[in-house]
Amino acid sequence: MKKSLSLACLLLLSGAIFGQNVLSPEQLWKLGRVSALGLSKSKKEIIYSVSTPDAAENKSNRKTYLLPLAGGAAVEIKSTEGLLPNDRISPDGKFIISSDAVMVLDITGADKYPDLKKSNAYVFTSLNYRHWDTWEDGKFDHVFVAPYANGKAGAGKKDIMAGEKFDCPQKPFGGDEDFIWHPDSKRVLYVTKKKFGTDYTVSTNTDLYEYDIEKGTTENLTENNKGYDVAPAYNAKGELAWLQMKRDGYESDKQDLVVSNGHGNINLTGQRDDIHVDGFKWGDDNKTIFFWAATDGTVQLFKVNYPGLTMIAPIITQITKGDFDINGVHGQVGNTLIVSRSDMNHAVELFTVNIDSGEMRQLTHVNDAIYSKLPMCKTERKFVTTTDGKQMLVWMIYPPAFDPSKKYPALLYCQGGPQAALTQFYSFRWNFQLMASQGYIIVAPNRRGMPGHGTQWNEQVSKDWGGQVMDDYLSAIDAESQQPYVDKSRLGCVGASFGGFSVFALEGLHNGRFKTFVSHDGVFDFRSMYGTTDEMFFENWEKGGNYWEKGNAVAQRSFSQSPSNFVEKWNTPIFIIQGGKDYRVPIEQGLQAFQAVQLKGIKSKLLYLPDENHWVLSAQNALVWQREFFAWLKETL
């Protein structure tokens, strides 16, 4: 068989193995991606959009639908105007808020020197010169308030952050949720980190700022908290809730749900060590808050009472249970919530949830036609005893038509993060259903660093990337390798970001367990990573300091765990993937690793994606990614 065998042929072969059609990369990139826009003003319909990739055109097509909650077919609509509340308009209808980029600093050669308009030079005097996938250009996103009448903004638009070198929405992922109206229409609340340059890149101290329209003054509402304060939301009574982390510089600190009662703040989830709140929504009664959080390898829906000025203690109740993830709450109608839900076999769809019973009913069926023709992959929870005697959850994903009397190759999946939960998510790149459907058993451990298993478990990865977490990975694959249906001679190890680092680390200490490796945007060399990544608070926290602090034993131990220190032990084929616009794990990481293995004569391959950041976003690049990924596994495993 020729090495140039096409992916289509490979998929036909895998389909023939199972005697049926299985999920392919091409089918994955035909699935609709559902996003709820909200309840209609009447609360009788849910409005949502579906983005469907068009691989041939390398873009996505988006359509919007209105679905009656009482039953009936979804109807495509061309506009949501008049159907959805516009939260950009003040509750009294007199003002409108917006955001726009404002030039504050002259950084480029063309801006600094007007006679050199063709210059593409940049001049920096501090850090934060680039972030995620863009270079600092002197512009900052600011919040504006303007009079509103007759359906449009009037004259007098005002920048409420004039002259400030700070961003709202926050970079790189903030949106409209970062600036909201107070119910009294007199105040605007916004989120930003009022630090600049090097101070900005070493801190996570975002705050909630309240701007008084009449007075033109701004007040910091969360000055006493030194970590993240984000996601503010008012109830109808003007009581404010938000998400908070306590420690500056630690982006993965326990995230709690906090409410201000006007006299002080109440932490509603602080009593539960295992809960790290992903998001929340006020209930219609103004005293119940619904939130979703990782727990035991899934993301579930909870509720907590807000006691206000009473002495009643907050009580947390879990509403949903099952092998799925709740991804968001989009509205409430009586005793019913509308939520997003996914699992390892299904992309996000909208469901209703009965608040009392947790019973769920599927509302949207965007991808049913595709899934109806595909076999599902069985997922199973297992618990493995780690080297330090702890019980670790491991998700197992089996190929369609799995037969335990046969032998299968297995892939150890290494999750990114390092503190990202490994739950019933549905990825369009690291897709467990897709990987298992090509004939692989997937071993996905909830190793140290995963939220949903308590704060201590979550924090044990920091400052010890090459320590216990590596033992956790090996404990998981060793335990599963004992099963008679696993072919121990065909084990692979794959992952991205921290997972990509894990692949590099395991390449140097796996002692012949694995036959092949795949690392996407992985950290290879700790010193050059420290010198080129964008968010220095992350590096400082995770490494415990910098590499030149010779008296800092924690930092020196951390830097000694760099995979680049163990390349002499590498001897196994490896596929390395690197994004050209990845400023989180910059380009030199992947290139250094590839250069090392090539010079050592180790079978290897490099996939370079010049226009992709830490992710792969374009349809055609994603398909190249999938095709090369499975071709490599076919060739080496």
PDB file of N, CA, C and O in Angstrom, residues 261-329:
ATOM      1  N   ASN A 261     -24.457  42.856  48.832  1.00  0.00           N
ATOM      2  CA  ASN A 261     -25.796  43.201  49.339  1.00  0.00           C
ATOM      3  C   ASN A 261     -25.918  44.674  49.701  1.00  0.00           C
ATOM      4  O   ASN A 261     -26.890  45.094  50.339  1.00  0.00           O
ATOM      5  N   GLY A 262     -24.932  45.461  49.303  1.00  0.00           N
ATOM      6  CA  GLY A 262     -24.955  46.887  49.611  1.00  0.00           C
ATOM      7  C   GLY A 262     -24.225  47.230  50.891  1.00  0.00           C
ATOM      8  O   GLY A 262     -23.859  48.379  51.116  1.00  0.00           O
ATOM      9  N   HIS A 263     -24.022  46.237  51.746  1.00  0.00           N
ATOM     10  CA  HIS A 263     -23.316  46.451  53.011  1.00  0.00           C
ATOM     11  C   HIS A 263     -22.025  45.624  53.080  1.00  0.00           C
ATOM     12  O   HIS A 263     -21.207  45.828  53.958  1.00  0.00           O
ATOM     13  N   GLY A 264     -21.887  44.694  52.189  1.00  0.00           N
ATOM     14  CA  GLY A 264     -20.723  43.822  52.167  1.00  0.00           C
ATOM     15  C   GLY A 264     -20.892  42.772  51.094  1.00  0.00           C
ATOM     16  O   GLY A 264     -21.922  42.709  50.415  1.00  0.00           O
ATOM     17  N   ASN A 265     -19.886  41.939  50.947  1.00  0.00           N
ATOM     18  CA  ASN A 265     -19.913  40.892  49.935  1.00  0.00           C
ATOM     19  C   ASN A 265     -20.126  39.529  50.580  1.00  0.00           C
ATOM     20  O   ASN A 265     -19.616  39.257  51.663  1.00  0.00           O
ATOM     21  N   ILE A 266     -20.880  38.671  49.895  1.00  0.00           N
ATOM     22  CA  ILE A 266     -21.143  37.322  50.372  1.00  0.00           C
ATOM     23  C   ILE A 266     -20.613  36.350  49.324  1.00  0.00           C
ATOM     24  O   ILE A 266     -21.018  36.396  48.159  1.00  0.00           O
ATOM     25  N   ASN A 267     -19.720  35.465  49.735  1.00  0.00           N
ATOM     26  CA  ASN A 267     -19.211  34.415  48.863  1.00  0.00           C
ATOM     27  C   ASN A 267     -20.172  33.234  48.963  1.00  0.00           C
ATOM     28  O   ASN A 267     -20.251  32.565  49.990  1.00  0.00           O
ATOM     29  N   LEU A 268     -20.907  32.968  47.886  1.00  0.00           N
ATOM     30  CA  LEU A 268     -21.950  31.948  47.921  1.00  0.00           C
ATOM     31  C   LEU A 268     -21.417  30.538  47.731  1.00  0.00           C
ATOM     32  O   LEU A 268     -22.121  29.567  48.030  1.00  0.00           O
ATOM     33  N   THR A 269     -20.204  30.398  47.219  1.00  0.00           N
ATOM     34  CA  THR A 269     -19.677  29.056  46.925  1.00  0.00           C
ATOM     35  C   THR A 269     -18.370  28.759  47.656  1.00  0.00           C
ATOM     36  O   THR A 269     -17.771  27.712  47.444  1.00  0.00           O
ATOM     37  N   GLY A 270     -17.944  29.658  48.516  1.00  0.00           N
ATOM     38  CA  GLY A 270     -16.675  29.470  49.212  1.00  0.00           C
ATOM     39  C   GLY A 270     -16.646  28.257  50.116  1.00  0.00           C
ATOM     40  O   GLY A 270     -15.579  27.705  50.402  1.00  0.00           O
ATOM     41  N   GLN A 271     -17.844  27.824  50.577  1.00  0.00           N
ATOM     42  CA  GLN A 271     -17.887  26.686  51.501  1.00  0.00           C
ATOM     43  C   GLN A 271     -17.667  25.353  50.817  1.00  0.00           C
ATOM     44  O   GLN A 271     -17.488  24.338  51.487  1.00  0.00           O
ATOM     45  N   ARG A 272     -17.698  25.339  49.478  1.00  0.00           N
ATOM     46  CA  ARG A 272     -17.508  24.091  48.728  1.00  0.00           C
ATOM     47  C   ARG A 272     -16.141  24.109  48.059  1.00  0.00           C
ATOM     48  O   ARG A 272     -15.942  24.748  47.024  1.00  0.00           O
ATOM     49  N   ASP A 273     -15.194  23.361  48.629  1.00  0.00           N
ATOM     50  CA  ASP A 273     -13.838  23.339  48.113  1.00  0.00           C
ATOM     51  C   ASP A 273     -13.757  22.768  46.706  1.00  0.00           C
ATOM     52  O   ASP A 273     -12.856  23.095  45.935  1.00  0.00           O
ATOM     53  N   ASP A 274     -14.717  21.926  46.338  1.00  0.00           N
ATOM     54  CA  ASP A 274     -14.660  21.239  45.045  1.00  0.00           C
ATOM     55  C   ASP A 274     -15.287  22.041  43.920  1.00  0.00           C
ATOM     56  O   ASP A 274     -15.238  21.610  42.762  1.00  0.00           O
ATOM     57  N   ILE A 275     -15.881  23.186  44.218  1.00  0.00           N
ATOM     58  CA  ILE A 275     -16.608  23.936  43.184  1.00  0.00           C
ATOM     59  C   ILE A 275     -15.797  25.121  42.688  1.00  0.00           C
ATOM     60  O   ILE A 275     -15.386  25.997  43.449  1.00  0.00           O
ATOM     61  N   HIS A 276     -15.568  25.120  41.375  1.00  0.00           N
ATOM     62  CA  HIS A 276     -14.956  26.228  40.647  1.00  0.00           C
ATOM     63  C   HIS A 276     -15.998  26.669  39.625  1.00  0.00           C
ATOM     64  O   HIS A 276     -16.258  25.963  38.650  1.00  0.00           O
ATOM     65  N   VAL A 277     -16.619  27.821  39.835  1.00  0.00           N
ATOM     66  CA  VAL A 277     -17.771  28.243  39.037  1.00  0.00           C
ATOM     67  C   VAL A 277     -17.327  28.712  37.653  1.00  0.00           C
ATOM     68  O   VAL A 277     -16.477  29.587  37.519  1.00  0.00           O
ATOM     69  N   ASP A 278     -17.921  28.106  36.616  1.00  0.00           N
ATOM     70  CA  ASP A 278     -17.617  28.513  35.241  1.00  0.00           C
ATOM     71  C   ASP A 278     -18.447  29.721  34.811  1.00  0.00           C
ATOM     72  O   ASP A 278     -17.972  30.585  34.076  1.00  0.00           O
ATOM     73  N   GLY A 279     -19.719  29.761  35.214  1.00  0.00           N
ATOM     74  CA  GLY A 279     -20.612  30.846  34.827  1.00  0.00           C
ATOM     75  C   GLY A 279     -21.894  30.763  35.628  1.00  0.00           C
ATOM     76  O   GLY A 279     -22.169  29.766  36.302  1.00  0.00           O
ATOM     77  N   PHE A 280     -22.732  31.819  35.526  1.00  0.00           N
ATOM     78  CA  PHE A 280     -23.951  31.853  36.334  1.00  0.00           C
ATOM     79  C   PHE A 280     -25.007  32.729  35.684  1.00  0.00           C
ATOM     80  O   PHE A 280     -24.728  33.503  34.764  1.00  0.00           O
ATOM     81  N   LYS A 281     -26.239  32.618  36.205  1.00  0.00           N
ATOM     82  CA  LYS A 281     -27.335  33.477  35.763  1.00  0.00           C
ATOM     83  C   LYS A 281     -28.313  33.655  36.922  1.00  0.00           C
ATOM     84  O   LYS A 281     -28.681  32.687  37.595  1.00  0.00           O
ATOM     85  N   TRP A 282     -28.733  34.903  37.151  1.00  0.00           N
ATOM     86  CA  TRP A 282     -29.739  35.191  38.174  1.00  0.00           C
ATOM     87  C   TRP A 282     -31.065  34.522  37.805  1.00  0.00           C
ATOM     88  O   TRP A 282     -31.470  34.507  36.641  1.00  0.00           O
ATOM     89  N   GLY A 283     -31.761  33.986  38.805  1.00  0.00           N
ATOM     90  CA  GLY A 283     -33.110  33.489  38.608  1.00  0.00           C
ATOM     91  C   GLY A 283     -34.113  34.623  38.586  1.00  0.00           C
ATOM     92  O   GLY A 283     -33.831  35.744  39.046  1.00  0.00           O
ATOM     93  N   ASP A 284     -35.289  34.353  38.055  1.00  0.00           N
ATOM     94  CA  ASP A 284     -36.316  35.384  37.939  1.00  0.00           C
ATOM     95  C   ASP A 284     -36.811  35.892  39.289  1.00  0.00           C
ATOM     96  O   ASP A 284     -37.381  36.985  39.378  1.00  0.00           O
ATOM     97  N   ASP A 285     -36.619  35.102  40.370  1.00  0.00           N
ATOM     98  CA  ASP A 285     -37.076  35.542  41.693  1.00  0.00           C
ATOM     99  C   ASP A 285     -36.099  36.496  42.367  1.00  0.00           C
ATOM    100  O   ASP A 285     -36.351  36.960  43.493  1.00  0.00           O
ATOM    101  N   ASN A 286     -34.978  36.797  41.711  1.00  0.00           N
ATOM    102  CA  ASN A 286     -33.956  37.724  42.199  1.00  0.00           C
ATOM    103  C   ASN A 286     -33.226  37.245  43.455  1.00  0.00           C
ATOM    104  O   ASN A 286     -32.451  38.006  44.049  1.00  0.00           O
ATOM    105  N   LYS A 287     -33.441  36.007  43.860  1.00  0.00           N
ATOM    106  CA  LYS A 287     -32.752  35.500  45.043  1.00  0.00           C
ATOM    107  C   LYS A 287     -32.190  34.089  44.852  1.00  0.00           C
ATOM    108  O   LYS A 287     -31.592  33.531  45.771  1.00  0.00           O
ATOM    109  N   THR A 288     -32.399  33.518  43.682  1.00  0.00           N
ATOM    110  CA  THR A 288     -31.777  32.248  43.321  1.00  0.00           C
ATOM    111  C   THR A 288     -30.785  32.521  42.200  1.00  0.00           C
ATOM    112  O   THR A 288     -31.078  33.288  41.281  1.00  0.00           O
ATOM    113  N   ILE A 289     -29.622  31.906  42.287  1.00  0.00           N
ATOM    114  CA  ILE A 289     -28.638  32.025  41.212  1.00  0.00           C
ATOM    115  C   ILE A 289     -28.317  30.620  40.714  1.00  0.00           C
ATOM    116  O   ILE A 289     -28.011  29.717  41.500  1.00  0.00           O
ATOM    117  N   PHE A 290     -28.422  30.451  39.415  1.00  0.00           N
ATOM    118  CA  PHE A 290     -28.070  29.187  38.781  1.00  0.00           C
ATOM    119  C   PHE A 290     -26.647  29.297  38.248  1.00  0.00           C
ATOM    120  O   PHE A 290     -26.275  30.316  37.661  1.00  0.00           O
ATOM    121  N   PHE A 291     -25.855  28.259  38.475  1.00  0.00           N
ATOM    122  CA  PHE A 291     -24.482  28.279  37.960  1.00  0.00           C
ATOM    123  C   PHE A 291     -24.080  26.893  37.492  1.00  0.00           C
ATOM    124  O   PHE A 291     -24.721  25.890  37.821  1.00  0.00           O
ATOM    125  N   TRP A 292     -23.033  26.855  36.690  1.00  0.00           N
ATOM    126  CA  TRP A 292     -22.516  25.579  36.201  1.00  0.00           C
ATOM    127  C   TRP A 292     -21.038  25.485  36.563  1.00  0.00           C
ATOM    128  O   TRP A 292     -20.307  26.477  36.571  1.00  0.00           O
ATOM    129  N   ALA A 293     -20.633  24.240  36.923  1.00  0.00           N
ATOM    130  CA  ALA A 293     -19.276  24.023  37.412  1.00  0.00           C
ATOM    131  C   ALA A 293     -18.877  22.574  37.166  1.00  0.00           C
ATOM    132  O   ALA A 293     -19.726  21.682  37.123  1.00  0.00           O
ATOM    133  N   ALA A 294     -17.567  22.359  37.028  1.00  0.00           N
ATOM    134  CA  ALA A 294     -17.053  21.011  36.838  1.00  0.00           C
ATOM    135  C   ALA A 294     -17.195  20.209  38.118  1.00  0.00           C
ATOM    136  O   ALA A 294     -16.948  20.717  39.217  1.00  0.00           O
ATOM    137  N   THR A 295     -17.597  18.947  37.974  1.00  0.00           N
ATOM    138  CA  THR A 295     -17.654  18.033  39.104  1.00  0.00           C
ATOM    139  C   THR A 295     -17.505  16.611  38.603  1.00  0.00           C
ATOM    140  O   THR A 295     -18.247  16.181  37.705  1.00  0.00           O
ATOM    141  N   ASP A 296     -16.509  15.914  39.108  1.00  0.00           N
ATOM    142  CA  ASP A 296     -16.336  14.498  38.817  1.00  0.00           C
ATOM    143  C   ASP A 296     -16.329  14.196  37.315  1.00  0.00           C
ATOM    144  O   ASP A 296     -16.992  13.284  36.844  1.00  0.00           O
ATOM    145  N   GLY A 297     -15.577  14.994  36.555  1.00  0.00           N
ATOM    146  CA  GLY A 297     -15.410  14.703  35.135  1.00  0.00           C
ATOM    147  C   GLY A 297     -16.542  15.146  34.239  1.00  0.00           C
ATOM    148  O   GLY A 297     -16.585  14.747  33.061  1.00  0.00           O
ATOM    149  N   THR A 298     -17.474  15.959  34.748  1.00  0.00           N
ATOM    150  CA  THR A 298     -18.535  16.547  33.936  1.00  0.00           C
ATOM    151  C   THR A 298     -18.730  17.997  34.379  1.00  0.00           C
ATOM    152  O   THR A 298     -18.128  18.451  35.355  1.00  0.00           O
ATOM    153  N   VAL A 299     -19.574  18.735  33.660  1.00  0.00           N
ATOM    154  CA  VAL A 299     -19.976  20.075  34.090  1.00  0.00           C
ATOM    155  C   VAL A 299     -21.480  20.034  34.327  1.00  0.00           C
ATOM    156  O   VAL A 299     -22.248  19.717  33.406  1.00  0.00           O
ATOM    157  N   GLN A 300     -21.887  20.339  35.546  1.00  0.00           N
ATOM    158  CA  GLN A 300     -23.288  20.204  35.925  1.00  0.00           C
ATOM    159  C   GLN A 300     -23.895  21.544  36.332  1.00  0.00           C
ATOM    160  O   GLN A 300     -23.187  22.523  36.607  1.00  0.00           O
ATOM    161  N   LEU A 301     -25.229  21.558  36.372  1.00  0.00           N
ATOM    162  CA  LEU A 301     -26.002  22.741  36.736  1.00  0.00           C
ATOM    163  C   LEU A 301     -26.332  22.710  38.222  1.00  0.00           C
ATOM    164  O   LEU A 301     -26.774  21.685  38.746  1.00  0.00           O
ATOM    165  N   PHE A 302     -26.101  23.833  38.889  1.00  0.00           N
ATOM    166  CA  PHE A 302     -26.373  23.983  40.317  1.00  0.00           C
ATOM    167  C   PHE A 302     -27.256  25.214  40.540  1.00  0.00           C
ATOM    168  O   PHE A 302     -27.385  26.072  39.666  1.00  0.00           O
ATOM    169  N   LYS A 303     -27.807  25.305  41.743  1.00  0.00           N
ATOM    170  CA  LYS A 303     -28.449  26.535  42.172  1.00  0.00           C
ATOM    171  C   LYS A 303     -28.014  26.838  43.599  1.00  0.00           C
ATOM    172  O   LYS A 303     -27.656  25.938  44.371  1.00  0.00           O
ATOM    173  N   VAL A 304     -28.012  28.123  43.941  1.00  0.00           N
ATOM    174  CA  VAL A 304     -27.680  28.549  45.294  1.00  0.00           C
ATOM    175  C   VAL A 304     -28.593  29.714  45.651  1.00  0.00           C
ATOM    176  O   VAL A 304     -28.916  30.550  44.801  1.00  0.00           O
ATOM    177  N   ASN A 305     -29.029  29.759  46.883  1.00  0.00           N
ATOM    178  CA  ASN A 305     -29.875  30.853  47.346  1.00  0.00           C
ATOM    179  C   ASN A 305     -29.015  32.041  47.749  1.00  0.00           C
ATOM    180  O   ASN A 305     -27.932  31.891  48.311  1.00  0.00           O
ATOM    181  N   TYR A 306     -29.492  33.225  47.429  1.00  0.00           N
ATOM    182  CA  TYR A 306     -28.831  34.459  47.863  1.00  0.00           C
ATOM    183  C   TYR A 306     -29.568  34.977  49.089  1.00  0.00           C
ATOM    184  O   TYR A 306     -30.733  35.373  48.998  1.00  0.00           O
ATOM    185  N   PRO A 307     -28.927  34.983  50.266  1.00  0.00           N
ATOM    186  CA  PRO A 307     -29.644  35.324  51.501  1.00  0.00           C
ATOM    187  C   PRO A 307     -29.908  36.800  51.713  1.00  0.00           C
ATOM    188  O   PRO A 307     -30.672  37.165  52.630  1.00  0.00           O
ATOM    189  N   GLY A 308     -29.302  37.678  50.911  1.00  0.00           N
ATOM    190  CA  GLY A 308     -29.523  39.101  51.108  1.00  0.00           C
ATOM    191  C   GLY A 308     -29.028  39.556  52.476  1.00  0.00           C
ATOM    192  O   GLY A 308     -27.927  39.212  52.909  1.00  0.00           O
ATOM    193  N   LEU A 309     -29.856  40.310  53.187  1.00  0.00           N
ATOM    194  CA  LEU A 309     -29.478  40.817  54.509  1.00  0.00           C
ATOM    195  C   LEU A 309     -29.866  39.868  55.631  1.00  0.00           C
ATOM    196  O   LEU A 309     -29.658  40.169  56.813  1.00  0.00           O
ATOM    197  N   THR A 310     -30.440  38.723  55.295  1.00  0.00           N
ATOM    198  CA  THR A 310     -30.824  37.759  56.319  1.00  0.00           C
ATOM    199  C   THR A 310     -29.594  36.998  56.805  1.00  0.00           C
ATOM    200  O   THR A 310     -28.510  37.097  56.222  1.00  0.00           O
ATOM    201  N   MET A 311     -29.777  36.208  57.830  1.00  0.00           N
ATOM    202  CA  MET A 311     -28.688  35.394  58.370  1.00  0.00           C
ATOM    203  C   MET A 311     -28.729  33.973  57.821  1.00  0.00           C
ATOM    204  O   MET A 311     -28.014  33.094  58.294  1.00  0.00           O
ATOM    205  N   ILE A 312     -29.563  33.743  56.806  1.00  0.00           N
ATOM    206  CA  ILE A 312     -29.678  32.412  56.218  1.00  0.00           C
ATOM    207  C   ILE A 312     -28.376  32.049  55.498  1.00  0.00           C
ATOM    208  O   ILE A 312     -27.811  32.866  54.772  1.00  0.00           O
ATOM    209  N   ALA A 313     -27.910  30.835  55.682  1.00  0.00           N
ATOM    210  CA  ALA A 313     -26.687  30.396  55.016  1.00  0.00           C
ATOM    211  C   ALA A 313     -26.980  30.007  53.568  1.00  0.00           C
ATOM    212  O   ALA A 313     -28.053  29.460  53.279  1.00  0.00           O
ATOM    213  N   PRO A 314     -26.063  30.283  52.655  1.00  0.00           N
ATOM    214  CA  PRO A 314     -26.244  29.833  51.272  1.00  0.00           C
ATOM    215  C   PRO A 314     -26.253  28.311  51.209  1.00  0.00           C
ATOM    216  O   PRO A 314     -25.413  27.648  51.830  1.00  0.00           O
ATOM    217  N   ILE A 315     -27.198  27.756  50.467  1.00  0.00           N
ATOM    218  CA  ILE A 315     -27.299  26.312  50.294  1.00  0.00           C
ATOM    219  C   ILE A 315     -27.157  25.999  48.804  1.00  0.00           C
ATOM    220  O   ILE A 315     -27.914  26.515  47.984  1.00  0.00           O
ATOM    221  N   ILE A 316     -26.197  25.147  48.474  1.00  0.00           N
ATOM    222  CA  ILE A 316     -25.934  24.768  47.080  1.00  0.00           C
ATOM    223  C   ILE A 316     -26.624  23.448  46.781  1.00  0.00           C
ATOM    224  O   ILE A 316     -26.488  22.475  47.525  1.00  0.00           O
ATOM    225  N   THR A 317     -27.374  23.414  45.678  1.00  0.00           N
ATOM    226  CA  THR A 317     -28.083  22.203  45.257  1.00  0.00           C
ATOM    227  C   THR A 317     -27.704  21.877  43.828  1.00  0.00           C
ATOM    228  O   THR A 317     -27.764  22.741  42.953  1.00  0.00           O
ATOM    229  N   GLN A 318     -27.303  20.637  43.576  1.00  0.00           N
ATOM    230  CA  GLN A 318     -27.015  20.200  42.212  1.00  0.00           C
ATOM    231  C   GLN A 318     -28.316  19.803  41.542  1.00  0.00           C
ATOM    232  O   GLN A 318     -29.064  18.983  42.046  1.00  0.00           O
ATOM    233  N   ILE A 319     -28.593  20.384  40.371  1.00  0.00           N
ATOM    234  CA  ILE A 319     -29.853  20.156  39.668  1.00  0.00           C
ATOM    235  C   ILE A 319     -29.749  18.999  38.690  1.00  0.00           C
ATOM    236  O   ILE A 319     -30.634  18.154  38.609  1.00  0.00           O
ATOM    237  N   THR A 320     -28.669  18.947  37.911  1.00  0.00           N
ATOM    238  CA  THR A 320     -28.534  17.910  36.871  1.00  0.00           C
ATOM    239  C   THR A 320     -27.470  16.892  37.256  1.00  0.00           C
ATOM    240  O   THR A 320     -26.528  17.194  37.993  1.00  0.00           O
ATOM    241  N   LYS A 321     -27.627  15.690  36.730  1.00  0.00           N
ATOM    242  CA  LYS A 321     -26.648  14.625  36.908  1.00  0.00           C
ATOM    243  C   LYS A 321     -26.617  13.799  35.631  1.00  0.00           C
ATOM    244  O   LYS A 321     -27.651  13.550  35.026  1.00  0.00           O
ATOM    245  N   GLY A 322     -25.437  13.365  35.242  1.00  0.00           N
ATOM    246  CA  GLY A 322     -25.319  12.534  34.056  1.00  0.00           C
ATOM    247  C   GLY A 322     -24.002  12.740  33.360  1.00  0.00           C
ATOM    248  O   GLY A 322     -23.228  13.648  33.700  1.00  0.00           O
ATOM    249  N   ASP A 323     -23.718  11.918  32.376  1.00  0.00           N
ATOM    250  CA  ASP A 323     -22.474  12.010  31.625  1.00  0.00           C
ATOM    251  C   ASP A 323     -22.637  12.987  30.473  1.00  0.00           C
ATOM    252  O   ASP A 323     -22.744  12.619  29.292  1.00  0.00           O
ATOM    253  N   PHE A 324     -22.655  14.258  30.815  1.00  0.00           N
ATOM    254  CA  PHE A 324     -22.772  15.350  29.846  1.00  0.00           C
ATOM    255  C   PHE A 324     -22.258  16.612  30.503  1.00  0.00           C
ATOM    256  O   PHE A 324     -22.006  16.657  31.716  1.00  0.00           O
ATOM    257  N   ASP A 325     -22.078  17.663  29.712  1.00  0.00           N
ATOM    258  CA  ASP A 325     -21.677  18.980  30.206  1.00  0.00           C
ATOM    259  C   ASP A 325     -22.799  19.980  29.989  1.00  0.00           C
ATOM    260  O   ASP A 325     -23.396  20.027  28.901  1.00  0.00           O
ATOM    261  N   ILE A 326     -23.090  20.780  30.998  1.00  0.00           N
ATOM    262  CA  ILE A 326     -23.941  21.963  30.834  1.00  0.00           C
ATOM    263  C   ILE A 326     -23.015  23.132  30.520  1.00  0.00           C
ATOM    264  O   ILE A 326     -22.114  23.453  31.304  1.00  0.00           O
ATOM    265  N   ASN A 327     -23.214  23.769  29.371  1.00  0.00           N
ATOM    266  CA  ASN A 327     -22.302  24.809  28.904  1.00  0.00           C
ATOM    267  C   ASN A 327     -22.784  26.229  29.149  1.00  0.00           C
ATOM    268  O   ASN A 327     -22.028  27.180  28.942  1.00  0.00           O
ATOM    269  N   GLY A 328     -24.057  26.392  29.558  1.00  0.00           N
ATOM    270  CA  GLY A 328     -24.561  27.737  29.799  1.00  0.00           C
ATOM    271  C   GLY A 328     -26.051  27.723  30.074  1.00  0.00           C
ATOM    272  O   GLY A 328     -26.753  26.783  29.699  1.00  0.00           O
ATOM    273  N   VAL A 329     -26.524  28.768  30.745  1.00  0.00           N
ATOM    274  CA  VAL A 329     -27.955  28.964  31.005  1.00  0.00           C
ATOM    275  C   VAL A 329     -28.393  30.190  30.223  1.00  0.00           C
ATOM    276  O   VAL A 329     -27.790  31.259  30.333  1.00  0.00           O
TER     277      VAL A 329
END
